[in-house]
Coordinates of C-alpha atoms in Angstrom, one line a residue:
T1 CA -139.2 274.0 77.9
S2 CA -137.9 274.1 81.4
F3 CA -140.7 276.8 82.4
A4 CA -143.4 275.0 80.4
L5 CA -142.6 272.0 82.4
V6 CA -142.6 274.2 86.2
R7 CA -145.8 275.9 84.4
A8 CA -148.0 273.4 83.6
A9 CA -147.0 270.8 87.0
T10 CA -147.2 273.8 89.4
G11 CA -148.9 277.1 87.8
S12 CA -146.9 279.6 89.5
L13 CA -145.5 282.2 87.1
A14 CA -142.1 283.3 89.2
A15 CA -141.5 279.8 89.9
S16 CA -141.9 278.9 86.3
L17 CA -139.4 282.0 85.3
A18 CA -136.6 281.1 88.1
A19 CA -136.4 277.5 86.5
G20 CA -136.4 278.6 83.2
A21 CA -133.3 281.1 84.7
L22 CA -131.5 278.1 86.6
T23 CA -131.6 275.5 83.7
L24 CA -129.3 278.2 81.3
W25 CA -127.3 279.2 84.4
M26 CA -126.3 275.4 86.0
P27 CA -122.1 275.0 85.5
W28 CA -122.6 271.9 83.2
R29 CA -123.9 273.9 80.2
T30 CA -120.0 275.8 80.4
A31 CA -118.2 272.7 81.8
E32 CA -119.3 271.2 77.9
L33 CA -119.1 274.3 75.8
P34 CA -116.5 272.0 74.1
R35 CA -119.4 269.6 73.3
I36 CA -121.6 271.7 71.8
Q37 CA -123.5 268.8 70.5
L38 CA -124.4 267.9 74.4
L39 CA -125.6 271.7 75.0
A40 CA -129.1 270.9 73.2
A41 CA -130.4 268.9 75.8
H42 CA -133.1 271.3 75.3
W43 CA -135.6 269.0 74.5
F44 CA -135.8 267.3 77.5
P45 CA -138.5 269.2 79.6
L46 CA -140.4 269.1 77.2
V47 CA -140.4 265.7 76.3
W48 CA -140.6 264.6 80.2
L49 CA -144.3 267.0 80.6
L50 CA -146.0 265.8 77.5
L51 CA -144.7 261.8 78.3
V52 CA -146.2 263.0 82.0
R53 CA -149.3 264.3 80.3
A54 CA -149.8 261.5 78.0
L55 CA -150.1 259.0 81.5
C56 CA -151.7 261.4 84.0
A57 CA -153.7 263.6 81.9
E58 CA -157.8 263.5 81.1
R59 CA -157.0 264.3 77.7
M60 CA -154.7 263.5 75.2
G61 CA -155.2 264.9 71.5
W62 CA -153.6 264.3 68.9
P63 CA -151.8 266.4 67.9
R64 CA -150.0 266.5 71.2
W65 CA -148.7 262.8 70.4
A66 CA -147.4 263.9 67.4
L67 CA -145.7 267.1 69.3
L68 CA -144.2 264.2 71.6
S69 CA -142.9 262.0 68.9
T70 CA -141.4 265.0 66.7
I71 CA -139.2 266.3 69.7
L72 CA -138.6 263.0 70.8
T73 CA -137.0 262.1 67.4
L74 CA -134.7 265.3 67.1
Q75 CA -133.4 265.5 70.5
L76 CA -132.3 261.2 69.7
L77 CA -130.5 262.3 66.8
T78 CA -128.9 265.2 68.7
S79 CA -126.3 263.0 70.7
Y80 CA -125.7 259.3 71.7
Y81 CA -125.4 260.5 75.6
L82 CA -128.2 262.4 74.9
A83 CA -130.1 259.6 74.3
Y84 CA -128.6 257.1 76.5
L85 CA -130.0 259.7 79.0
L86 CA -133.5 260.5 77.8
T87 CA -134.1 256.9 77.3
L88 CA -132.9 256.5 81.0
S89 CA -134.9 259.3 82.1
L90 CA -138.3 258.3 80.1
G91 CA -138.5 254.9 82.0
L92 CA -138.3 256.6 85.3
L93 CA -140.9 259.0 85.1
G94 CA -142.5 256.2 83.2
L95 CA -142.8 254.0 85.9
A96 CA -144.0 257.1 88.0
G97 CA -147.0 258.0 86.1
W98 CA -147.9 254.3 85.7
V99 CA -148.0 254.4 89.3
F100 CA -149.7 257.6 90.1
G101 CA -151.3 258.0 86.9
R102 CA -152.8 254.9 86.4
P103 CA -153.5 255.1 82.6
A104 CA -155.9 253.1 80.9
T105 CA -154.7 250.8 78.1
S106 CA -155.3 252.5 74.9
R107 CA -153.3 255.6 76.6
L108 CA -150.8 253.6 76.9
G109 CA -150.9 252.1 73.1
G110 CA -151.1 255.6 71.8
L111 CA -147.9 256.1 73.8
A112 CA -146.3 252.9 71.7
L113 CA -147.2 254.4 68.7
A114 CA -145.4 257.9 69.6
L115 CA -142.5 256.6 71.1
A116 CA -141.9 254.0 68.3
P117 CA -141.0 256.2 64.8
A118 CA -138.2 258.4 67.3
Y119 CA -136.7 255.1 68.3
L120 CA -137.0 252.9 64.9
L121 CA -134.9 255.7 63.4
L122 CA -132.6 256.4 65.8
G123 CA -132.0 252.3 65.2
L124 CA -131.8 252.7 61.5
V125 CA -129.2 255.7 61.7
S126 CA -127.5 253.4 64.6
I127 CA -126.6 250.9 61.5
P128 CA -123.5 252.7 60.3
Y129 CA -121.5 252.6 63.6
L130 CA -122.9 249.2 64.6
G131 CA -121.0 247.8 61.2
R132 CA -117.9 250.3 62.6
R133 CA -117.9 248.3 65.5
A134 CA -118.2 245.4 63.9
R135 CA -114.9 245.8 62.2
G136 CA -113.1 247.1 64.9
E137 CA -113.1 250.8 64.2
L138 CA -114.9 252.0 67.4
P139 CA -113.0 249.9 70.2
S140 CA -114.5 250.1 73.8
A141 CA -113.6 253.0 75.6
L142 CA -113.8 251.5 79.2
D143 CA -112.8 248.8 81.2
P144 CA -115.3 247.2 83.3
E145 CA -112.7 245.5 85.4
L146 CA -110.7 249.4 86.1
P147 CA -112.3 252.0 88.6
M148 CA -113.2 254.7 86.7
R149 CA -114.2 256.9 88.9
T150 CA -114.1 257.9 93.4
L151 CA -116.7 258.8 95.8
G152 CA -114.2 262.1 96.2
G153 CA -114.0 262.8 92.5
T154 CA -117.9 262.8 92.2
W155 CA -118.1 265.1 95.2
A156 CA -115.8 267.6 94.0
E157 CA -117.1 267.7 90.5
L158 CA -121.1 267.7 92.7
S159 CA -120.0 270.2 96.0
P160 CA -121.8 273.5 95.9
T161 CA -120.3 277.0 95.8
L162 CA -121.5 280.4 96.9
G163 CA -120.4 282.0 93.9
T164 CA -122.1 282.2 90.6
A165 CA -123.3 279.3 88.5
W166 CA -120.9 280.1 85.9
G167 CA -118.0 280.7 88.5
Q168 CA -118.4 277.2 89.1
S169 CA -117.8 275.8 85.3
G170 CA -114.8 274.9 86.3
S171 CA -112.0 274.7 82.9
A172 CA -111.7 272.7 79.8
S173 CA -109.4 270.3 82.1
D174 CA -111.3 269.9 85.2
P175 CA -114.7 270.7 84.3
S176 CA -118.0 271.0 86.6
Y177 CA -121.0 270.2 87.3
A178 CA -122.0 271.2 90.5
I179 CA -125.3 272.6 92.0
P180 CA -125.6 275.7 93.2
L181 CA -126.3 276.5 96.6
L182 CA -129.4 278.2 96.0
V183 CA -131.0 275.2 94.0
V184 CA -129.4 272.7 96.9
V185 CA -131.8 274.7 99.7
L186 CA -134.6 274.2 97.3
L187 CA -134.1 270.9 96.7
V188 CA -134.1 270.1 100.3
L189 CA -137.9 271.7 100.1
V190 CA -139.3 269.2 97.6
P191 CA -141.2 267.0 100.0
L192 CA -143.3 269.5 101.2
A193 CA -143.5 270.5 97.9
V194 CA -145.2 267.5 96.6
A195 CA -146.8 266.6 100.1
A196 CA -149.1 269.7 100.0
P197 CA -152.1 269.5 97.9
V198 CA -152.7 271.2 94.3
D199 CA -155.3 271.9 93.0
P200 CA -157.3 270.8 90.5
P201 CA -156.3 267.1 91.7
S202 CA -154.9 266.2 87.6
R203 CA -152.6 268.7 88.1
G204 CA -151.7 267.1 91.2
R205 CA -151.1 263.9 90.3
T206 CA -148.6 265.4 87.4
L207 CA -146.1 267.2 90.2
R208 CA -146.0 264.0 91.9
T209 CA -145.8 261.9 88.4
L210 CA -142.4 264.4 87.9
T211 CA -141.4 264.9 91.3
V212 CA -140.7 261.0 92.0
G213 CA -139.8 260.5 88.0
L214 CA -137.0 263.2 88.7
V215 CA -135.9 262.6 91.6
A216 CA -134.9 258.5 90.8
C217 CA -133.2 260.3 87.9
L218 CA -130.7 262.7 90.0
L219 CA -130.5 259.5 92.0
S220 CA -129.0 257.2 88.3
G221 CA -127.6 259.8 87.1
F222 CA -125.1 260.0 90.0
V223 CA -125.3 256.2 90.5
L224 CA -124.5 256.1 86.8
S225 CA -121.5 258.8 86.8
L226 CA -119.4 256.5 89.5
G227 CA -118.2 254.2 86.4
T228 CA -118.3 250.4 85.8
G229 CA -116.4 250.1 89.3
L230 CA -115.5 251.7 91.9
E231 CA -112.6 251.7 94.4
V232 CA -113.8 250.7 98.0
G233 CA -111.4 249.7 100.4
G234 CA -108.7 248.5 97.7
E235 CA -111.2 246.5 95.9
V236 CA -112.6 247.2 92.7
R237 CA -116.7 246.8 93.5
R238 CA -119.4 246.4 90.4
M239 CA -121.1 249.5 89.4
P240 CA -124.8 249.2 88.8
G241 CA -123.2 251.2 85.0
W242 CA -121.5 247.2 84.5
L243 CA -124.7 245.9 83.6
F244 CA -125.3 248.7 81.3
W245 CA -121.5 248.2 79.9
D246 CA -122.2 244.8 79.8
W247 CA -125.6 244.5 78.2
V248 CA -127.1 247.7 76.0
P249 CA -125.8 248.3 72.6
G250 CA -123.1 250.8 72.7
F251 CA -122.8 252.0 75.7
S252 CA -119.0 250.9 76.3
N253 CA -118.5 253.2 73.8
L254 CA -119.0 256.1 76.1
R255 CA -115.8 257.9 77.1
A256 CA -116.9 259.8 79.9
P257 CA -119.5 258.0 82.7
Q258 CA -119.2 261.6 84.4
R259 CA -121.8 263.2 82.0
W260 CA -124.4 260.9 83.4
L261 CA -123.9 264.3 85.4
I262 CA -125.5 266.3 83.2
L263 CA -129.3 264.2 84.1
L264 CA -128.7 266.2 87.4
G265 CA -128.4 269.4 85.8
L266 CA -131.5 268.9 83.8
A267 CA -133.9 267.6 86.8
A268 CA -132.4 269.9 89.7
P269 CA -133.6 273.4 88.4
L270 CA -137.0 271.7 87.9
L271 CA -137.4 270.2 91.5
A272 CA -136.3 274.0 92.1
G273 CA -139.3 275.6 90.4
F274 CA -141.3 272.8 92.8
S275 CA -140.2 274.3 96.0
L276 CA -140.4 277.7 95.2
A277 CA -144.6 277.1 93.8
W278 CA -144.9 275.9 97.6
L279 CA -143.2 278.6 99.5
E280 CA -145.0 281.0 96.9
R281 CA -148.8 279.0 97.6
R282 CA -148.1 278.6 101.4
F283 CA -146.3 282.1 102.4
L284 CA -147.8 284.4 99.6
P285 CA -150.8 286.5 100.9
A286 CA -153.9 286.8 99.4
G287 CA -154.5 289.2 96.8
A288 CA -150.8 290.2 96.3
P289 CA -150.1 290.6 92.7
R290 CA -147.7 287.7 90.7
W291 CA -146.3 289.9 88.8
L292 CA -144.3 291.3 91.6
V293 CA -143.5 287.7 92.6
A294 CA -142.5 287.0 89.4
G295 CA -140.6 290.5 88.8
A296 CA -138.9 290.0 92.5
T297 CA -137.7 286.6 92.3
L298 CA -136.2 286.9 88.7
A299 CA -134.3 290.1 89.8
L300 CA -133.4 287.5 92.7
F301 CA -131.3 284.9 90.5
A302 CA -129.6 287.5 88.3
F303 CA -128.1 288.8 91.4
V304 CA -127.0 285.3 92.5
L305 CA -126.6 283.5 89.0
L306 CA -124.7 287.0 87.5
P307 CA -122.5 285.5 84.5
R308 CA -119.2 286.7 84.5
P309 CA -117.2 286.3 81.7
L310 CA -115.8 283.0 80.7
P311 CA -111.4 283.1 80.1
V312 CA -109.8 282.4 77.0
R313 CA -106.8 282.8 75.8
A314 CA -104.7 282.5 73.0
A315 CA -104.4 279.0 71.7
F316 CA -100.6 278.8 70.9
E317 CA -98.1 280.4 73.9
D318 CA -95.3 281.6 70.4
E319 CA -98.3 282.0 68.0
E320 CA -95.7 283.9 65.5
S321 CA -93.8 281.3 65.2
V322 CA -96.4 278.5 64.4
R323 CA -97.3 281.5 61.6
K324 CA -93.6 281.2 60.1
V325 CA -93.6 277.5 60.6
A326 CA -97.0 277.7 58.3
E327 CA -96.0 280.2 55.9
A328 CA -92.8 277.7 54.9
L329 CA -94.8 274.4 54.5
R330 CA -97.0 276.5 52.0
S331 CA -93.9 277.3 49.9
L332 CA -93.1 273.6 49.8
P333 CA -94.6 271.2 47.5
P334 CA -97.3 269.0 48.7
G335 CA -97.1 266.0 50.6
P336 CA -98.0 264.4 54.3
V337 CA -96.8 266.0 57.5
V338 CA -95.9 264.1 60.9
E339 CA -95.8 267.3 63.5
L340 CA -93.1 266.1 66.5
P341 CA -93.5 265.9 69.6
W342 CA -96.5 263.3 69.0
P343 CA -97.7 262.3 72.6
V344 CA -99.1 258.9 73.3
D345 CA -101.5 259.9 76.3
S346 CA -105.2 260.9 76.1
L347 CA -104.0 264.6 78.3
G348 CA -100.7 265.1 75.8
T349 CA -102.4 264.1 73.1
N350 CA -105.7 266.4 73.6
L351 CA -103.6 269.7 74.3
V352 CA -101.3 269.0 71.5
D353 CA -103.1 267.5 68.2
T354 CA -105.6 270.1 68.9
R355 CA -103.2 272.7 68.3
Y356 CA -101.5 271.0 65.6
Q357 CA -104.9 270.5 63.9
L358 CA -105.9 273.9 64.3
A359 CA -102.6 274.8 62.9
S360 CA -102.8 272.8 59.8
T361 CA -105.2 275.7 58.4
L362 CA -103.0 277.9 58.0
H363 CA -100.4 275.7 55.9
W364 CA -103.3 272.8 54.3
R365 CA -100.7 270.3 54.4
P366 CA -102.6 266.7 55.1
I367 CA -101.1 266.0 58.8
L368 CA -100.3 262.8 60.3
N369 CA -101.5 264.6 63.5
G370 CA -105.4 265.6 64.8
S371 CA -107.8 265.2 66.8
T372 CA -110.9 263.1 67.1
A373 CA -113.3 261.4 69.2
Y374 CA -113.1 257.6 67.5
P375 CA -109.8 257.8 65.3
H376 CA -109.2 255.3 62.0
P377 CA -107.3 252.4 63.3
S378 CA -104.2 252.9 61.5
T379 CA -103.7 256.2 63.8
A380 CA -102.4 254.7 67.2
F381 CA -100.2 252.4 64.7
Q382 CA -98.7 255.7 63.3
R383 CA -98.5 257.1 66.4
R384 CA -95.9 254.8 68.2
I385 CA -93.7 254.2 65.0
A386 CA -93.4 257.9 65.2
Q387 CA -92.1 258.1 68.8
R388 CA -89.1 256.1 67.0
L389 CA -88.0 259.1 65.2
P390 CA -85.8 259.3 63.6
D391 CA -84.9 256.1 63.6
P392 CA -84.0 254.8 60.0
V393 CA -86.5 251.9 60.4
A394 CA -89.2 254.2 61.4
V395 CA -88.5 257.2 58.6
E396 CA -88.7 254.2 56.2
T397 CA -92.1 252.9 57.5
L398 CA -93.7 256.0 57.8
R399 CA -92.6 256.9 54.6
R400 CA -94.2 253.7 52.8
T401 CA -97.5 253.6 55.6
A402 CA -98.2 257.1 54.9
G403 CA -96.0 258.9 51.9
L404 CA -94.6 260.8 54.8
R405 CA -92.6 264.2 53.1
W406 CA -91.9 266.6 55.4
I407 CA -91.2 266.3 59.7
V408 CA -91.5 269.0 62.0
L409 CA -89.8 269.6 64.9
H410 CA -91.1 272.0 67.4
G411 CA -88.2 272.7 70.6
E412 CA -85.3 274.8 70.9
G413 CA -82.9 271.8 70.3
G414 CA -80.6 269.6 72.7
E415 CA -79.1 266.6 72.7
A416 CA -82.0 264.7 70.7
L417 CA -81.0 267.2 67.6
L418 CA -77.7 265.4 67.3
E419 CA -79.8 262.0 65.9
W420 CA -81.4 264.1 63.8
D421 CA -78.7 265.4 62.4
E422 CA -77.1 262.3 61.8
A423 CA -80.0 261.2 59.5
V424 CA -79.8 264.4 57.8
A425 CA -75.8 263.3 57.1
R426 CA -76.8 260.0 55.9
G427 CA -78.9 261.7 53.6
Q428 CA -82.1 260.1 54.7
L429 CA -83.7 263.5 55.2
R430 CA -83.0 266.9 54.4
L431 CA -83.1 270.3 55.7
A432 CA -85.6 272.4 54.0
W433 CA -86.0 275.4 56.7
S434 CA -85.2 276.1 59.9
G435 CA -86.2 278.9 62.7
P436 CA -86.0 279.9 66.2
N437 CA -87.7 277.1 67.7
A438 CA -88.9 274.8 64.3
R439 CA -87.2 273.0 62.2
I440 CA -88.5 271.4 58.9
L441 CA -87.0 268.5 57.1
E442 CA -87.4 266.4 53.9
V443 CA -87.8 262.5 53.9
S444 CA -86.2 261.3 50.5
S445 CA -88.3 259.7 48.3
A446 CA -88.3 256.6 47.2
P447 CA -89.7 254.4 44.8
D448 CA -91.3 252.6 47.4
T449 CA -92.9 255.4 48.7
G450 CA -97.2 255.1 49.3
L451 CA -96.4 251.7 49.1
W452 CA -98.5 249.8 52.3
L453 CA -100.8 253.6 52.0
E454 CA -103.9 251.4 51.1
A455 CA -103.5 248.6 52.9
V456 CA -103.3 250.7 56.2
G457 CA -106.5 252.8 55.4
S458 CA -108.3 249.9 54.5
T459 CA -110.0 248.1 57.9
Q460 CA -110.9 245.2 56.4
P461 CA -109.0 241.6 57.3
R462 CA -105.9 240.7 55.1
P463 CA -103.9 237.7 55.3
T464 CA -100.7 239.3 55.6
T465 CA -99.2 241.3 57.2
L466 CA -97.9 245.0 55.8
S467 CA -94.4 242.9 54.9
G468 CA -96.1 240.0 53.5
L469 CA -95.7 237.8 56.6
G470 CA -99.0 235.1 57.0
R471 CA -100.9 235.6 60.3
Q472 CA -101.3 231.8 61.0
R473 CA -100.1 230.7 65.1
L474 CA -96.4 230.1 64.7
E475 CA -95.2 226.1 65.4
L476 CA -92.2 227.0 67.6
G477 CA -90.0 224.5 69.5
P478 CA -88.8 224.7 72.7
E479 CA -86.7 227.9 73.8
A480 CA -87.5 229.3 70.8
G481 CA -86.1 233.1 71.8
R482 CA -84.8 235.2 74.3
L483 CA -86.4 238.3 75.9
T484 CA -84.4 240.6 78.1
A485 CA -85.5 244.4 79.5
E486 CA -83.6 247.2 81.5
T487 CA -85.2 247.4 84.3
P488 CA -87.9 250.9 83.7
G489 CA -88.0 253.7 85.7
R490 CA -91.1 255.1 87.6
F491 CA -94.7 255.3 86.2
R492 CA -96.8 257.8 85.9
Y493 CA -100.5 258.3 86.4
A494 CA -102.9 261.4 86.9
G495 CA -106.8 260.5 87.7
N496 CA -108.0 257.6 85.5
N497 CA -105.3 258.8 82.6
A498 CA -101.8 256.2 83.0
Y499 CA -99.3 257.3 81.4
P500 CA -97.5 255.0 78.8
R501 CA -93.7 254.5 79.3
P502 CA -91.6 253.0 77.3
V503 CA -89.7 250.3 78.2
S504 CA -86.0 249.0 76.8
V505 CA -86.7 245.3 75.4
T506 CA -84.1 243.2 73.4
L507 CA -86.1 240.3 71.6
T508 CA -84.0 237.3 70.1
N509 CA -85.8 235.2 67.6
D510 CA -83.9 231.7 68.2
S511 CA -86.1 229.6 65.6
E512 CA -86.3 229.5 61.8
L513 CA -89.8 231.4 61.7
N514 CA -90.7 235.3 60.8
W515 CA -92.2 237.0 63.4
P516 CA -94.3 238.7 62.2
G517 CA -95.1 241.9 64.4
L518 CA -95.8 245.7 62.1
D519 CA -98.9 245.7 60.8
P520 CA -102.3 248.1 62.0
Q521 CA -104.4 244.9 62.7
L522 CA -103.4 242.9 65.2
E523 CA -104.4 239.6 64.3
G524 CA -101.5 236.8 64.1
L525 CA -98.9 239.5 65.0
V526 CA -96.0 238.9 68.5
A527 CA -97.0 241.2 71.1
L528 CA -95.1 241.8 74.6
R529 CA -98.1 241.4 77.5
F530 CA -97.4 243.0 81.0
S531 CA -98.4 242.5 83.9
F532 CA -98.4 244.4 87.2
S533 CA -99.0 242.7 90.4
E534 CA -99.4 243.9 93.9
P535 CA -96.3 241.7 96.3
G536 CA -98.5 238.9 97.5
G537 CA -101.4 239.5 95.8
G538 CA -103.3 239.8 92.2
V539 CA -102.7 241.3 89.0
V540 CA -103.9 244.5 89.0
K541 CA -103.5 245.4 84.8
T542 CA -102.2 243.5 82.7
G543 CA -102.1 244.3 78.2
T544 CA -100.2 244.2 75.8
A545 CA -97.5 246.6 73.7
A546 CA -96.7 246.2 70.0
L547 CA -93.8 245.3 68.8
D548 CA -94.7 247.4 65.1
A549 CA -91.6 245.4 63.6
D550 CA -90.7 242.0 62.2
L551 CA -88.6 239.9 63.4
P552 CA -86.7 237.4 61.1
A553 CA -85.3 234.4 61.9
G554 CA -82.2 234.2 63.9
A555 CA -82.4 238.2 63.8
T556 CA -82.5 240.4 67.1
R557 CA -83.6 243.9 67.7
E558 CA -83.8 246.3 70.4
L559 CA -87.3 248.0 70.8
A560 CA -88.3 250.2 73.2
L561 CA -92.2 249.5 73.8
L562 CA -95.3 251.5 75.4
V563 CA -95.9 249.5 78.6
V564 CA -99.5 251.3 80.1
P565 CA -99.4 251.2 84.1
P566 CA -102.2 250.7 87.0
T567 CA -103.5 254.3 88.0
R568 CA -102.6 252.6 91.5
R569 CA -99.8 254.3 93.5
G570 CA -97.3 251.4 94.5
H571 CA -94.4 248.9 94.5
Y572 CA -95.6 246.1 91.9
R573 CA -93.8 242.9 90.2
L574 CA -93.6 243.5 86.2
C575 CA -94.2 240.4 84.1
L576 CA -93.1 240.4 80.8
D577 CA -93.6 237.8 78.3
L578 CA -93.9 237.2 74.0
V579 CA -97.7 236.3 73.3
Q580 CA -99.5 235.7 69.2
R581 CA -102.8 237.5 68.6
V582 CA -105.0 234.6 67.0
G583 CA -108.1 234.4 66.7
G584 CA -108.6 236.9 69.0
T585 CA -106.9 235.6 72.3
L586 CA -103.3 235.8 73.3
A587 CA -101.4 232.4 72.6
A588 CA -98.0 232.5 74.5
L589 CA -94.8 231.9 72.6
P590 CA -92.4 229.7 73.9
V591 CA -89.7 232.6 75.6
A592 CA -88.9 232.3 79.2
P593 CA -91.1 235.6 81.1
L594 CA -89.1 237.9 82.3
E595 CA -89.8 239.2 85.5
L596 CA -89.0 243.3 87.1
E597 CA -89.9 245.2 89.7
A598 CA -91.8 248.5 89.1
E599 CA -92.6 252.1 91.0
V600 CA -95.8 253.5 89.6
H601 CA -95.9 257.2 91.3
G602 CA -99.2 259.7 90.9
I603 CA -99.3 263.1 90.0
D604 CA -103.0 264.0 90.8
A605 CA -102.9 264.6 94.7
P606 CA -103.5 268.0 94.3
R607 CA -107.1 267.1 92.9
Q608 CA -107.9 263.7 94.7
G609 CA -110.7 265.2 96.3
A610 CA -111.2 265.4 100.4
T611 CA -112.5 261.9 100.4
G612 CA -109.8 260.3 98.6
R613 CA -107.6 262.5 100.7
F614 CA -109.1 260.9 104.3
L615 CA -108.8 258.1 103.2
S616 CA -105.0 257.5 101.7
A617 CA -104.4 259.1 105.0
F618 CA -105.0 255.4 106.9
R619 CA -104.0 253.5 104.0
V620 CA -101.5 251.0 105.9
E621 CA -98.7 249.6 103.9
E622 CA -98.0 246.2 104.8
S623 CA -94.5 243.9 104.4
V624 CA -95.6 240.9 102.3
P625 CA -93.2 238.1 100.7
Q626 CA -92.2 238.9 97.6
Q627 CA -94.2 236.5 95.4
S628 CA -94.2 236.0 91.5
A629 CA -95.7 238.4 89.1
C630 CA -96.1 235.5 86.4
S631 CA -99.3 232.9 86.8
P632 CA -98.2 229.7 86.3
S633 CA -100.3 230.1 82.4
L634 CA -97.3 232.5 81.3
R635 CA -94.8 230.5 82.4

């Protein structure tokens, strides 16, 4: 389809072949190999060509209208990411076509009829997703108030090198959307290619429309890849992506704004093809054989863009141990399994949970772990409970909520195993199998095993919590409880990923009411609110940490609650207080807030990028008075 677009716009066989080859070898295609739905962007150039033909060409018969409608439908239904990218590009190319093509009103009517079925069908298949979103099963993946990207990081992903295209593809943890240096050089020639006369005039209109529209796609893709906000001079500046987040349905569910750079990877080879066609017209002697030019061009691209084998490695460092655990699970009675450790940070989850899921195909027992783009709302709840194992309450909770029967402990041992040995000695767990690097423990069965399984799996609002407590607002008197906490250690982040850290908190309920906290549905629950404030400045990060435990009247509980830091290095004042979520809002409980000092340490220095390192070298740490981190509303 890239060949077809450049051929129609320029008439050059050599430039068309080169554009097609470039499209196939762009680094983004190997960077996105784990997400095969994004690779299926092959209809983009043909949709663009037919759209411009509809606006600029003299004729547009019904077969082309039908073809445009059909392939647009196929492309929109491939991926929501691609649907957003294609829709924006159609708007930009359509605007260029309106300026240069001056289409008749009847042509615009035919275009509307061709586009309508595709977008109508897209809307119909989106209804289930919108329903899940309304029920809270597809939470927003972006926080529009936080910077998602940096100019330095984006440049690091785009910066060209002289190596082969596939050689720039990066890795699964550090993908590259680089534009090969050869393409960058050709892009510089695009203005000359557009300014030169092209025969016939209809082809010239098509070429100008495509060029202006594709350049607009390049610039728009870059800007939107910066996310909703960009940190400039220590302040977050809103980007155009913020408007998309606020107004476009479903846009806030796009987790990776850098994928807008795919638009650059699709448009750049086409523009490079336009430049090659101009070079051919400008410098090729009259009468020279065209097939020779095409062959020489392909030979050049075959040399410069020579692919090399993608690096692969074994999924498991110790495959024999994994297979032994799987064999042991197959030999045991059926029942749900949880594998530990079970990280709570997104980077750890991607690396660990995917392996647990892959290993589950060796034993086929249902697992609490696993990887999916949109997990069930109860997944985070179960994961947090699992962090407290082998605490007896945590074991009982997972037995009731998931019917848990088997716990697989990975690792060679250490002091942590002492707690598990104590749980075995109490009779709450039974050692079912032991290997060099793993153990399998059985959870003692009871009549209430799986008691809350149906409630946890349902997304329908329930009037009471799992333990039967109401969700109405707590009517509490003054000084209804106490809150104490140990000074937390150093928080960490990497890039835009913050690592949640457990903070040891002691809660006392001095009231006569039971405080609800154990439920995957957040409505009515008491939670710990945290706020990070810069000394002398405002709040830079706020959030809530679920208690995942009820607090009966007059009781005191020690809990390790997960606090998520800001993704900015520095010293902060950390405010902790208790709130209840009622009607989607947080109401502070009459419990005195607590202030602590906190330090956030970044571990992303090697991947910060040249721009980020340059700016950080001139950052001045000012000495400012220590001010309260707790706002008057919290007091």
